CSV table of C-alpha atoms in Angstrom, one decimal:
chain,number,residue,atom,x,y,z
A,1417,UNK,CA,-34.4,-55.8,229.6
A,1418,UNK,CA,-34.2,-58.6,227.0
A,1419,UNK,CA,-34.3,-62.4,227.4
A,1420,UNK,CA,-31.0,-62.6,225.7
A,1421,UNK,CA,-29.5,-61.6,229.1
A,1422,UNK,CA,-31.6,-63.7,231.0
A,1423,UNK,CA,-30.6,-66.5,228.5
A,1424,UNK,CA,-26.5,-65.8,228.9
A,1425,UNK,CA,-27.2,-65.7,232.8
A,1426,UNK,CA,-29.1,-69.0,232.4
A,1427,UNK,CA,-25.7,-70.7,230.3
A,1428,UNK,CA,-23.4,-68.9,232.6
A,1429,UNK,CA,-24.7,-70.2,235.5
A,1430,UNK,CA,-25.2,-73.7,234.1
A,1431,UNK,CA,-21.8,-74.0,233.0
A,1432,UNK,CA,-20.0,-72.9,236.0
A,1433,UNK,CA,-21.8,-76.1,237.3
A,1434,UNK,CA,-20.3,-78.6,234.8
A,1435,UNK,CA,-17.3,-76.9,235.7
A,1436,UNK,CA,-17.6,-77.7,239.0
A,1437,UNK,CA,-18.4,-81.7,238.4
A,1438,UNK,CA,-15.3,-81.2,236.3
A,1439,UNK,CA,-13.1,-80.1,239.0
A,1440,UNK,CA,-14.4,-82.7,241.7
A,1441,UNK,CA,-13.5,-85.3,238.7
A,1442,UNK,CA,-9.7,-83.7,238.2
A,1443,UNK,CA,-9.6,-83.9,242.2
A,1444,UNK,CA,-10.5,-87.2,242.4
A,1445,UNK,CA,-8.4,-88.6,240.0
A,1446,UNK,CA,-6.1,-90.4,242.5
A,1447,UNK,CA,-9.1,-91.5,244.4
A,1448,UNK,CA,-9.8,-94.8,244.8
A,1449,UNK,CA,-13.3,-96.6,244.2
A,1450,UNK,CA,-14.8,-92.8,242.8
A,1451,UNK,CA,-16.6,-92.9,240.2
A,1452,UNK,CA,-16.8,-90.1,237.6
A,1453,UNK,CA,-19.7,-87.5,237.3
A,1454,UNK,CA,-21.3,-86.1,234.1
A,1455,UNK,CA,-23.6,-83.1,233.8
A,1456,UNK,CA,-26.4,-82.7,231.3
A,1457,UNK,CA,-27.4,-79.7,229.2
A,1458,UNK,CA,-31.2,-78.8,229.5
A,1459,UNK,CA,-32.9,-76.3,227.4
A,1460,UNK,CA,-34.9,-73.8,229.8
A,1461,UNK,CA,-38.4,-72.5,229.6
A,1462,UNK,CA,-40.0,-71.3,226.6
A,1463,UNK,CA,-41.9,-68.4,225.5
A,1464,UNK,CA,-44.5,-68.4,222.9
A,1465,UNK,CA,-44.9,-65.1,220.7
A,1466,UNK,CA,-46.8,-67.3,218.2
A,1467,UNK,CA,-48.9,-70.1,218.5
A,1468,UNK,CA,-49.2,-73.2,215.5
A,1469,UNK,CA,-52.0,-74.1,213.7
A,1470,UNK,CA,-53.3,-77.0,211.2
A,1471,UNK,CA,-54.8,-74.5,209.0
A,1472,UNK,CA,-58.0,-74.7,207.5
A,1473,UNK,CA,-59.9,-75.5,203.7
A,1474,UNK,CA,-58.4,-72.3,201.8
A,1475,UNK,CA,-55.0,-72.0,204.2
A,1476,UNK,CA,-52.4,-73.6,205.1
A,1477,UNK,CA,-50.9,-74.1,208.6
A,1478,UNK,CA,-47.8,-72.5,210.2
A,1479,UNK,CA,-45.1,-73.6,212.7
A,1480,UNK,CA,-45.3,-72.5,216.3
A,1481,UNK,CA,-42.8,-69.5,217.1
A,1482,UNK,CA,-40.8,-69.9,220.2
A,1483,UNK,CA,-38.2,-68.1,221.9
A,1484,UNK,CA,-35.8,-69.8,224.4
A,1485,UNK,CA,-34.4,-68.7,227.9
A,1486,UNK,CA,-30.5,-70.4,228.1
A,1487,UNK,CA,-29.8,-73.7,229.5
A,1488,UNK,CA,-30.3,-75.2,232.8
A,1489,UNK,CA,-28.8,-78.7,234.3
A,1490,UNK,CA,-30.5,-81.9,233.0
A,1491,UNK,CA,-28.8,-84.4,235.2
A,1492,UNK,CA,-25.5,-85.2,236.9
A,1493,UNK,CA,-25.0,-88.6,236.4
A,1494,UNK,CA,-22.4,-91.1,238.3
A,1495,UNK,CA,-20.4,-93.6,236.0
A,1496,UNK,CA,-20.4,-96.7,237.7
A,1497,UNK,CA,-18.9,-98.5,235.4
A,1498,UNK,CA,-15.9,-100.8,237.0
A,1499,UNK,CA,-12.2,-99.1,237.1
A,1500,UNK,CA,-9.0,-100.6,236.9
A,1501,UNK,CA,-7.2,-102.9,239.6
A,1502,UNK,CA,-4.5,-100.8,241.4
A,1503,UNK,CA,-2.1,-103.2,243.6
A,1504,UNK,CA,-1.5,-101.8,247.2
A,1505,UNK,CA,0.4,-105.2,248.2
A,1506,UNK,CA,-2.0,-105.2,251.3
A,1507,UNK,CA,-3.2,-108.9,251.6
A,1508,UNK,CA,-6.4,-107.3,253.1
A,1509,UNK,CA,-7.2,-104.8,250.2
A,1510,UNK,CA,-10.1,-106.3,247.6
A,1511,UNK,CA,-12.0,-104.7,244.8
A,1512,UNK,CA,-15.1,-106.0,242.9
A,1513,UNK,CA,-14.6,-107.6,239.4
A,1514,UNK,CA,-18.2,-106.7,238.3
A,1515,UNK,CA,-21.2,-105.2,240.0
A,1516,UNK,CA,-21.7,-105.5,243.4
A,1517,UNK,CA,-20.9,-102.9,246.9
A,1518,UNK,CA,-19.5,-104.0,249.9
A,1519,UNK,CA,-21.7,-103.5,252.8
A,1520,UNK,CA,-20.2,-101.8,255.2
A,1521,UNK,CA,-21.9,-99.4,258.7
A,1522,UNK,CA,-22.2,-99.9,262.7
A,1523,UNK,CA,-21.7,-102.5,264.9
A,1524,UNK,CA,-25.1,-102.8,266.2
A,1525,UNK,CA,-27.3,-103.2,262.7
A,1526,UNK,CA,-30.4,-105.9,263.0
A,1527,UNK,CA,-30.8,-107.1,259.6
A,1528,UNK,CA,-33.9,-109.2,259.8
A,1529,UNK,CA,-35.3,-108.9,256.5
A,1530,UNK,CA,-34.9,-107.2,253.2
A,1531,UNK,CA,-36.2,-104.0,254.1
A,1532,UNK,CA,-33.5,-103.8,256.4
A,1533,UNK,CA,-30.7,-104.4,253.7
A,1534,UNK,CA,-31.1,-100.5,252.9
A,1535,UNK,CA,-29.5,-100.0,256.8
A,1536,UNK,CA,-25.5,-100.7,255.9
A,1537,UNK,CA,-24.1,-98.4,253.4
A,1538,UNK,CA,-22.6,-99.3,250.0
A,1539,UNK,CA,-19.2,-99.0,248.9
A,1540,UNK,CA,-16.7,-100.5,246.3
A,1541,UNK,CA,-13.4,-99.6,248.2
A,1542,UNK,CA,-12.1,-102.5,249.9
A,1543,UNK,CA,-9.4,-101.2,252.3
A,1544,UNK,CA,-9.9,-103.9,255.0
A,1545,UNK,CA,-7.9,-104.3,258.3
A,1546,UNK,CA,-8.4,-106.1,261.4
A,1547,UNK,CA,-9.7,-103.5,264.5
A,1548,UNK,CA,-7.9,-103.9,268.0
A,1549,UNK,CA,-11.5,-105.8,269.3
A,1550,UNK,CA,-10.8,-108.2,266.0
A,1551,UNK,CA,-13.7,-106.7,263.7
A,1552,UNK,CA,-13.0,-107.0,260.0
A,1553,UNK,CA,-13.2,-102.4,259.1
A,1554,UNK,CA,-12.4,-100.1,256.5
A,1555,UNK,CA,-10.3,-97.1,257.4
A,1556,UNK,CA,-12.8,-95.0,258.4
A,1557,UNK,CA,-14.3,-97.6,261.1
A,1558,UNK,CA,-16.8,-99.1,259.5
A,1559,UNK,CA,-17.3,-103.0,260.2
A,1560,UNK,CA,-18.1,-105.0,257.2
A,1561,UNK,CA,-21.2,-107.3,257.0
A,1562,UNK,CA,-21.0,-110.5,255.7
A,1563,UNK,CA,-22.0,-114.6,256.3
A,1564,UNK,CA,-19.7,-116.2,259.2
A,1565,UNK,CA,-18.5,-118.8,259.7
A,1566,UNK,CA,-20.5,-121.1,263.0
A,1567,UNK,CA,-19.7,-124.2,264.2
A,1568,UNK,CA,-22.7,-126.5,265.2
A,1569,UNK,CA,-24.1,-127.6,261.9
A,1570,UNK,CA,-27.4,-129.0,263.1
A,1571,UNK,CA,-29.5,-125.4,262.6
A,1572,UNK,CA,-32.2,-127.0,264.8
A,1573,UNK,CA,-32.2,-129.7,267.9
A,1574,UNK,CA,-34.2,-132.7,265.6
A,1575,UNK,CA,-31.8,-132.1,262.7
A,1576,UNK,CA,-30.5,-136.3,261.8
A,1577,UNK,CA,-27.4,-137.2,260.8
A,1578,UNK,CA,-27.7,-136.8,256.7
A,1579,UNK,CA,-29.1,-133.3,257.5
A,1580,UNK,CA,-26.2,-132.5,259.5
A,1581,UNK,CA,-23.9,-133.9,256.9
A,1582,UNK,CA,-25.5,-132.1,253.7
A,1583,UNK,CA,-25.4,-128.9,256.0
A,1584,UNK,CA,-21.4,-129.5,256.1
A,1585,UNK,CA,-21.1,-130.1,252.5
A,1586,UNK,CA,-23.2,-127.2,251.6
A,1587,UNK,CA,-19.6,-125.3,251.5
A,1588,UNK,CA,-16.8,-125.7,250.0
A,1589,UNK,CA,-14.9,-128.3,251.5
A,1590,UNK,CA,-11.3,-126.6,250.2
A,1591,UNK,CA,-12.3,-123.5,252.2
A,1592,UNK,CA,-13.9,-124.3,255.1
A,1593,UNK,CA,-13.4,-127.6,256.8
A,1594,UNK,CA,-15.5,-129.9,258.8
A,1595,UNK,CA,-17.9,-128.9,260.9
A,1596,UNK,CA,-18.1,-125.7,260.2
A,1597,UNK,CA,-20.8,-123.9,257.8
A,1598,UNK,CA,-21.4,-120.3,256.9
A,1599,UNK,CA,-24.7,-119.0,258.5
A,1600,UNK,CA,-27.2,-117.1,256.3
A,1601,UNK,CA,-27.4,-114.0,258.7
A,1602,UNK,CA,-25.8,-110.9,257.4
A,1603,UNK,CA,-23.6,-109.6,260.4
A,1604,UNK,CA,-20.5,-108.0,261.5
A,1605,UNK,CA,-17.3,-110.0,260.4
A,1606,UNK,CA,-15.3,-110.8,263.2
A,1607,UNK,CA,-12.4,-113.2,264.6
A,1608,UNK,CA,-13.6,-116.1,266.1
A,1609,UNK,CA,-12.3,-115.6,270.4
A,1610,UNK,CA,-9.0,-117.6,271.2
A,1611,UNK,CA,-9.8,-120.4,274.0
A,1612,UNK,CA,-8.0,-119.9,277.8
A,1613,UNK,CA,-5.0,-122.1,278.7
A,1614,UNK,CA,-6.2,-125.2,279.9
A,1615,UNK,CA,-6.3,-127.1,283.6
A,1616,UNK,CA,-8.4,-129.6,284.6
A,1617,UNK,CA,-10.6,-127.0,285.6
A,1618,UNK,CA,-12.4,-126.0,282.9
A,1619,UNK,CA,-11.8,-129.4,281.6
A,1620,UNK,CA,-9.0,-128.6,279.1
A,1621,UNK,CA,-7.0,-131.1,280.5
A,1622,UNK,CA,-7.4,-134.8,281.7
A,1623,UNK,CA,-6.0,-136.7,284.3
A,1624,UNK,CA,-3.6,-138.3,282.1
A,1625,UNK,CA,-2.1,-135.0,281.1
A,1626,UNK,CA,-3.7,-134.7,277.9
A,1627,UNK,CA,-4.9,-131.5,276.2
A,1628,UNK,CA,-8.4,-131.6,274.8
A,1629,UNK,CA,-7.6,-127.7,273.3
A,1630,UNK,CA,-4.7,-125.6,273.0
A,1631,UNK,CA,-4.5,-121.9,274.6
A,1632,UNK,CA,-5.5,-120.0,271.6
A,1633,UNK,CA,-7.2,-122.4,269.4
A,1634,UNK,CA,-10.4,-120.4,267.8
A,1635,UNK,CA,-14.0,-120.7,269.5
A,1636,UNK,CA,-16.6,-120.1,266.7
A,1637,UNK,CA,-20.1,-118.9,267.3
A,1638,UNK,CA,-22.7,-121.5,267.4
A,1639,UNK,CA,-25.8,-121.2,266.2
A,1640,UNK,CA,-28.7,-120.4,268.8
A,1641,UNK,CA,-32.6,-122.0,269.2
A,1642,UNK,CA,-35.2,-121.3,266.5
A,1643,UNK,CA,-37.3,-118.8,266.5
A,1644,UNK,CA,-40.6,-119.7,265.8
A,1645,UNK,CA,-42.0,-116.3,265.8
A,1646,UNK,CA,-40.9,-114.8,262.6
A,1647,UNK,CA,-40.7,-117.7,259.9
A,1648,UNK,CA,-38.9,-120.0,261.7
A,1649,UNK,CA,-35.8,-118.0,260.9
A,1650,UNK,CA,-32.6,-119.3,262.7
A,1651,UNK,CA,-30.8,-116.7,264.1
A,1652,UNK,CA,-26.5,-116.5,264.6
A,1653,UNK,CA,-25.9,-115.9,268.7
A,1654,UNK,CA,-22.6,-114.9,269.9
A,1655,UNK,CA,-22.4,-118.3,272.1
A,1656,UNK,CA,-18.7,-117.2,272.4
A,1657,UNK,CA,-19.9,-115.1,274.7
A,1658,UNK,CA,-18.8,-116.0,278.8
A,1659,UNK,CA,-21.7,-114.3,280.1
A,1660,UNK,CA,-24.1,-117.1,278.8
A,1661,UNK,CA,-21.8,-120.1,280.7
A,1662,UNK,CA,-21.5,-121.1,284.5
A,1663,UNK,CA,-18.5,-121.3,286.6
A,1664,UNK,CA,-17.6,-124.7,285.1
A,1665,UNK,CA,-17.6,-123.9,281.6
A,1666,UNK,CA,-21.6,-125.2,281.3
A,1667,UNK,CA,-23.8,-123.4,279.2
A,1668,UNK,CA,-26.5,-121.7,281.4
A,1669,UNK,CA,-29.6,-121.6,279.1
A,1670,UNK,CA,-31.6,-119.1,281.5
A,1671,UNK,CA,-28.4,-116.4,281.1
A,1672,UNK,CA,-29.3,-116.2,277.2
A,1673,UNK,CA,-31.3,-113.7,275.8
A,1674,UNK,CA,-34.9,-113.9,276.1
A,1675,UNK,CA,-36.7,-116.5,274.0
A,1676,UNK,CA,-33.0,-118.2,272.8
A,1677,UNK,CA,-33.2,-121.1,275.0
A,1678,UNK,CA,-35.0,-124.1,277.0
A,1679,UNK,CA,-34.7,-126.9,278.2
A,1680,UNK,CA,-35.6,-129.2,275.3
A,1681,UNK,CA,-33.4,-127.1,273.6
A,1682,UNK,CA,-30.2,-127.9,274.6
A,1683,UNK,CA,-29.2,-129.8,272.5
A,1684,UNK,CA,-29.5,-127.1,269.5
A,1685,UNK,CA,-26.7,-125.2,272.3
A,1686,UNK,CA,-24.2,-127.3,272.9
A,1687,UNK,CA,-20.7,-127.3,271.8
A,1688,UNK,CA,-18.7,-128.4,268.9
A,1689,UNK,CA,-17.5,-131.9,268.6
A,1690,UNK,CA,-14.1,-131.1,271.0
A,1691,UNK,CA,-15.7,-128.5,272.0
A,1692,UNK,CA,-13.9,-125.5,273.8
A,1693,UNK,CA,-15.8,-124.5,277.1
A,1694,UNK,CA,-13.5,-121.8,278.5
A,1695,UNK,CA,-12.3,-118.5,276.7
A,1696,UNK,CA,-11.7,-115.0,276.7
A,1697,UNK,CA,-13.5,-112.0,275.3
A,1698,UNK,CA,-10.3,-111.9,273.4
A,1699,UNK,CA,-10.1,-112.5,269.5
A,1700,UNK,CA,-7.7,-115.3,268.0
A,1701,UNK,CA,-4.1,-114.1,266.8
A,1702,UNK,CA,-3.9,-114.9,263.2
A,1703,UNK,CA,-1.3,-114.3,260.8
A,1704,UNK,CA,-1.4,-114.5,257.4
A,1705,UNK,CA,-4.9,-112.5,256.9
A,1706,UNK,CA,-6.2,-112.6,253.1
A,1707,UNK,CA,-9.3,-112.0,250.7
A,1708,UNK,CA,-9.9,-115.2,248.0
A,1709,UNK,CA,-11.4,-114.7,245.0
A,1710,UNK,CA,-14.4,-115.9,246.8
A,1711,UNK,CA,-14.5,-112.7,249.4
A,1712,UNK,CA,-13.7,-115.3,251.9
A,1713,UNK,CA,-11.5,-113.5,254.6
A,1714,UNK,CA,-9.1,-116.4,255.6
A,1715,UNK,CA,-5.9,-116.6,257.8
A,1716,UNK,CA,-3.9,-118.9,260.0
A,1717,UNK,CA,-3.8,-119.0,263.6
A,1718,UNK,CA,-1.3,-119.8,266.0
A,1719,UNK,CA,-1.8,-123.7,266.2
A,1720,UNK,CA,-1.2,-123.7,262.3
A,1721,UNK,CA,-5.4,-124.3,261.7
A,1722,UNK,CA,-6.7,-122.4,258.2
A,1723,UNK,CA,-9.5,-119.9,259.8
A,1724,UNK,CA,-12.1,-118.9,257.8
A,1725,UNK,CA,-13.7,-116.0,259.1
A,1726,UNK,CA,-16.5,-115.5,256.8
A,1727,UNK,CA,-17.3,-114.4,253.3
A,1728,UNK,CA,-17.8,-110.5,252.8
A,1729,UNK,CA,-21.4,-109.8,251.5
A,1730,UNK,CA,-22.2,-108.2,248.1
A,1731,UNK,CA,-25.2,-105.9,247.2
A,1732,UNK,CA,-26.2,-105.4,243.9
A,1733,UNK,CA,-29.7,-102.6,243.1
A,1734,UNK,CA,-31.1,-103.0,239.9
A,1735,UNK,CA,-29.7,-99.7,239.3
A,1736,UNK,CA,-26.6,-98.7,239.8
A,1737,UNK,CA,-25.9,-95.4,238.4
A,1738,UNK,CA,-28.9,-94.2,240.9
A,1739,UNK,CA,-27.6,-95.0,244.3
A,1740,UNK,CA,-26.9,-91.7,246.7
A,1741,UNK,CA,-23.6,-91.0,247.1
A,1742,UNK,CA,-23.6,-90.3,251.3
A,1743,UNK,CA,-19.8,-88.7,251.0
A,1744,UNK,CA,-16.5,-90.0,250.6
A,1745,UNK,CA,-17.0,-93.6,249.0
A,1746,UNK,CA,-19.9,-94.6,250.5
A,1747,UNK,CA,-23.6,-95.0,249.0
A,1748,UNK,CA,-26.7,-95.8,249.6
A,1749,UNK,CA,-29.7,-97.8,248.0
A,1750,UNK,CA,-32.5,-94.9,248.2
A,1751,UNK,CA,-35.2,-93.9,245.9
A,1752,UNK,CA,-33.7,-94.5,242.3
A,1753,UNK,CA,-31.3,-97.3,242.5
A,1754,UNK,CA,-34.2,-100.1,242.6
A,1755,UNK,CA,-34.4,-103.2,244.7
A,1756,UNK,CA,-31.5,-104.5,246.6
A,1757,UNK,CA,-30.2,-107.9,246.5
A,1758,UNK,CA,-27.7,-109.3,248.5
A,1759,UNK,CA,-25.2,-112.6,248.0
A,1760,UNK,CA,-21.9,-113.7,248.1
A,1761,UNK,CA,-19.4,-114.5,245.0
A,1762,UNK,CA,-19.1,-117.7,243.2
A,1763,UNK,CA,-22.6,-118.8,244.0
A,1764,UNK,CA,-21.8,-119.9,247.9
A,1765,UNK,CA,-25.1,-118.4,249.7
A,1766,UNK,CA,-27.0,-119.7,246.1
A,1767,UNK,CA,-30.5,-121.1,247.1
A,1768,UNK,CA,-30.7,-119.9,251.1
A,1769,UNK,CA,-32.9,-117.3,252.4
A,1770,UNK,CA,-31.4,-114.5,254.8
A,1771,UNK,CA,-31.0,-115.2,258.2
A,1772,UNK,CA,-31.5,-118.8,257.5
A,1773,UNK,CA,-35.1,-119.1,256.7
A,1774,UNK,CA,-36.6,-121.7,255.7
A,1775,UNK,CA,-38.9,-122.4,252.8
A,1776,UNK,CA,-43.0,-122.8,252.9
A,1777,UNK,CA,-44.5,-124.1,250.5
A,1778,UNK,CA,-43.2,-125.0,246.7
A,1779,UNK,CA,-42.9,-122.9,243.3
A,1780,UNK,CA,-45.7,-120.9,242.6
A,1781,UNK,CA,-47.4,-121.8,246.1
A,1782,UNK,CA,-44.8,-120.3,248.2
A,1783,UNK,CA,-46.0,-118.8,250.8
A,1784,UNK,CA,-42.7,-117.7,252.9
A,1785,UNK,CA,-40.0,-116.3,253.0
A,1786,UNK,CA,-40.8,-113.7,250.8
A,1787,UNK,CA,-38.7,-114.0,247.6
A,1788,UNK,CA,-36.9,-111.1,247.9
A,1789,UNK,CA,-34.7,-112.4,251.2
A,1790,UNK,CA,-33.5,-115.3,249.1
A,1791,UNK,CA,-29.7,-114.9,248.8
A,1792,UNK,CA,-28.6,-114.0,245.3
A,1793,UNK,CA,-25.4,-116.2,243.2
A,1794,UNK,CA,-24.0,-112.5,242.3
A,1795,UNK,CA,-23.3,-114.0,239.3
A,1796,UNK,CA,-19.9,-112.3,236.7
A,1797,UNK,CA,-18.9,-110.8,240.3
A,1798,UNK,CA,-15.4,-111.7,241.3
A,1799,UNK,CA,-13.4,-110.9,244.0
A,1800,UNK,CA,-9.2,-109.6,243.4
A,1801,UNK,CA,-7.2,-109.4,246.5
A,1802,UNK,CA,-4.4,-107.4,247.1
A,1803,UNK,CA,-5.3,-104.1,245.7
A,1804,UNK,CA,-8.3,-101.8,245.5
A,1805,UNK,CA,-10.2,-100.2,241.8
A,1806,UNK,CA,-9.0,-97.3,240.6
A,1807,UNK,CA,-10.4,-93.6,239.8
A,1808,UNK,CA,-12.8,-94.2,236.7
A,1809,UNK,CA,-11.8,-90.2,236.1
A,1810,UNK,CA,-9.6,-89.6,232.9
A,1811,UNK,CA,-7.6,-86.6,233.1
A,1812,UNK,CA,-7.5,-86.5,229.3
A,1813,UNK,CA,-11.2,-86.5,228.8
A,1814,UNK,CA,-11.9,-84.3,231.8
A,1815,UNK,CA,-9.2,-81.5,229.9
A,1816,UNK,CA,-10.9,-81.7,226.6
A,1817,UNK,CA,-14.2,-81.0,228.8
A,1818,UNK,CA,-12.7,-78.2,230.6
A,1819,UNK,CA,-12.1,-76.6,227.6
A,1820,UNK,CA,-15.7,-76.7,226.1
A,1821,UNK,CA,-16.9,-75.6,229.2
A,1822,UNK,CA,-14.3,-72.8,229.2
A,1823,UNK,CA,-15.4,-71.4,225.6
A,1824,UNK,CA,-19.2,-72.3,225.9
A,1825,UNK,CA,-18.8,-70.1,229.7
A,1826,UNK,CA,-16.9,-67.2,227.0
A,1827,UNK,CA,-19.6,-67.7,224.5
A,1828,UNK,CA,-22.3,-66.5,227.3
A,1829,UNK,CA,-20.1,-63.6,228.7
A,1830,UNK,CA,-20.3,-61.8,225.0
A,1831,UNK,CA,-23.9,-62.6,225.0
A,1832,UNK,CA,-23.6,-60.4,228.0
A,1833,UNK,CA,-21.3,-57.9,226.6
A,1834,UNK,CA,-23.5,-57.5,223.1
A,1835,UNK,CA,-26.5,-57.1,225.3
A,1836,UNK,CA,-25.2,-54.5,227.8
A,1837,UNK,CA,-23.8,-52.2,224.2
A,1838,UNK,CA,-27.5,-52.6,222.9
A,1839,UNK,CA,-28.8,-51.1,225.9
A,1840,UNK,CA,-26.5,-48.5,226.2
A,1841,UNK,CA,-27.2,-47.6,222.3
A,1842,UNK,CA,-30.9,-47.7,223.6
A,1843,UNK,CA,-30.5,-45.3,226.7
A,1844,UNK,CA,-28.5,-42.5,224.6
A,1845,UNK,CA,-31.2,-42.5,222.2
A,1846,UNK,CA,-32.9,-39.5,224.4
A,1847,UNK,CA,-29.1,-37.4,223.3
């Protein structure tokens, strides 16, 4: 047999799979948030029939003599390049101006450090909507991760009264209003739970007739006691949560999860200003439900109060064309794509550490939290609303590719053809 069949089997095979990526790129043209693929050409292996030489003090040297064996696939590549924005005229639908995933996965994800930021899966197709048990998901069920929005500003029981107040103006005062602050820990996005009717049971209502809430005004999460075993990280409880309260409404610090209260603690527990003691495991009805340019999810509920429900996280690698693509439009940060950051747009988590940790230490001499949980500015990364990116597969360029493919896949079958006549020449030789 001779290696020019080998070598035509080698391109035919090799272009049957460009084909291929060509085919899923025609599919997908329609699709939104995919990104293109490109396949490589690779020379194969080599055989040597003559080797080089430097030659010597009478002769001169001579170039090595090398025979080829057809072409093999160097690399299919991913172009993640940003596409175009393609209006839906869902309120809820985003897509990423710039670098950056969405981090979307289950429910029950601990993300404690940045080790753990490889746990949610990437993706840049923002197809939001609101779940019947009020979780922010995309389409395929996915709840997406992000900062929230907690009421209780004081992070720990000895916090004063400037610390409280800097902790309120940390944010934007034209998106979230007093006394509510975002919380550093990356976590399901969800509704904040609507508050019962209210009697002077619970103590909604005084004697006077007075309301001190409305049936349905929101009840944010608070956030719970330090924990002073892992860097004095300050972790986001779901206080909202009537398992944790007595038959009066009264927070019950020994019903909370081990290690998340005491009595000296209490304090760091209680309420919001107003607070709301009594509520359903029931989620606010809003109206009104948007994405800023900020990620922040924000709607209105049924007293007519702005609700912020938090700001959608965003995960950038250090390279982007080598996440794993996991199916469908989602990715994730494995071996290739580099570290992972993760932030929020327009600088709003700039200068905190994830899951609210605080800092040891100064420049140089920092000794915790490591630097790779500080929150990133995700800086050139903007959020549109109201439609999702398109397809970055052109059907013109994926035609003219096709075609190449086509005569370079032609090209090899003659190889074939010429081959298989020289051999047959070769076996009636003996006639």
């Amino acid at each position: 047999m001779t290696g020019a069949m080998y070598a035509a089997i080698g391109g035919l095979k090799t272009h049957m799979t460009n084909l291929n990526v060509i085919g899923n790129n025609i599919a997908n043209v329609n699709t939104a948030g995919y990104k293109d693929q490109r396949m490589t050409f690779q020379e194969s292996l080599y055989t040597t029939s003559k080797a080089g030489s430097n030659g010597g003090v009478t002769r001169g040297g001579n170039n090595p003599s090398q025979i080829g064996y057809g072409a093999q696939v160097g690399s299919i590549d991913l172009n993640m390049s940003p596409g175009t924005f393609n209006p839906t005229g869902r309120d809820l639908d985003c897509m990423i101006e710039g670098d950056g995933f969405f981090l979307v996965g289950d429910k029950d994800m601990t993300i404690n450090s940045a080790a753990d930021l490889t746990k949610p899966m990437l993706t840049r197709v923002g197809n939001f909507w609101v779940d019947p048990n009020g979780y922010i998901t995309d389409r395929a069920g996915n709840v997406v991760y992000g900062f929230k929005t907690v009421a209780n500003p004081a992070y720990d029981k000895d916090a004063t009264e400037k610390e409280i107040a800097d902790a309120k103006a940390e944010v934007p005062s034209r998106n979230i209003g007093d006394p509510y602050i975002l919380s550093s820990c990356l976590v399901p996005l969800r509704l904040p739970l609507a508050a019962q009717e209210p009697t002077e049971a619970n103590g909604g209502k005084n004697a006077d007739g007075s309301l001190n809430w409305e049936a349905g005004d929101p009840v944010y999460e608070m956030m719970g006691a330090v924990q002073e075993d892992n860097n004095n990280a300050r972790y986001n409880i779901s206080l909202a949560n009537p398992e944790y309260y007595d038959e009066n409404g009264k927070l019950d610090l020994t019903k909370l999860p081990e290690g998340m209260g005491s009595a000296d603690g209490e304090t760091a527990l209680t309420r919001y200003d107003g607070g709301i003691p009594n509520f359903d495991d029931k989620c606010i009805e809003i109206k009104g439900l948007s994405v800023n340019d900020m990620g922040a999810i924000i709607g209105q509920c049924g007293n007519g109060q702005t609700v912020v429900v938090g700001y959608a996280a965003i995960a950038t690698v250090a390279s982007p064309d080598g996440v794993t693509h996991l199916g469908g439009p989602y990715y994730s940060a494995l071996e290739g794509a580099g570290d992972i950051t993760v932030g929020a747009v327009g600088g709003i988590m700039a200068g905190k550490y994830l899951n609210n940790k605080t800092v040891t230490g100064e420049g140089d001499d920092q000794t915790s939290p490591p630097l790779d949980e500080a929150l990133s500015k995700t800086a050139g990364t903007e959020i549109q609303g109201g439609g999702l990116e398109a397809s970055t597969a052109d059907v013109a360029t994926e035609f003219s590719n096709m075609i190449l493919t086509q005569r370079g896949y032609q090209a090899n079958t003659r190889i074939v053809t010429v081959t298989d006549s020289m051999l047959e020449e070769l076996v009636n030789m003996k006639r």
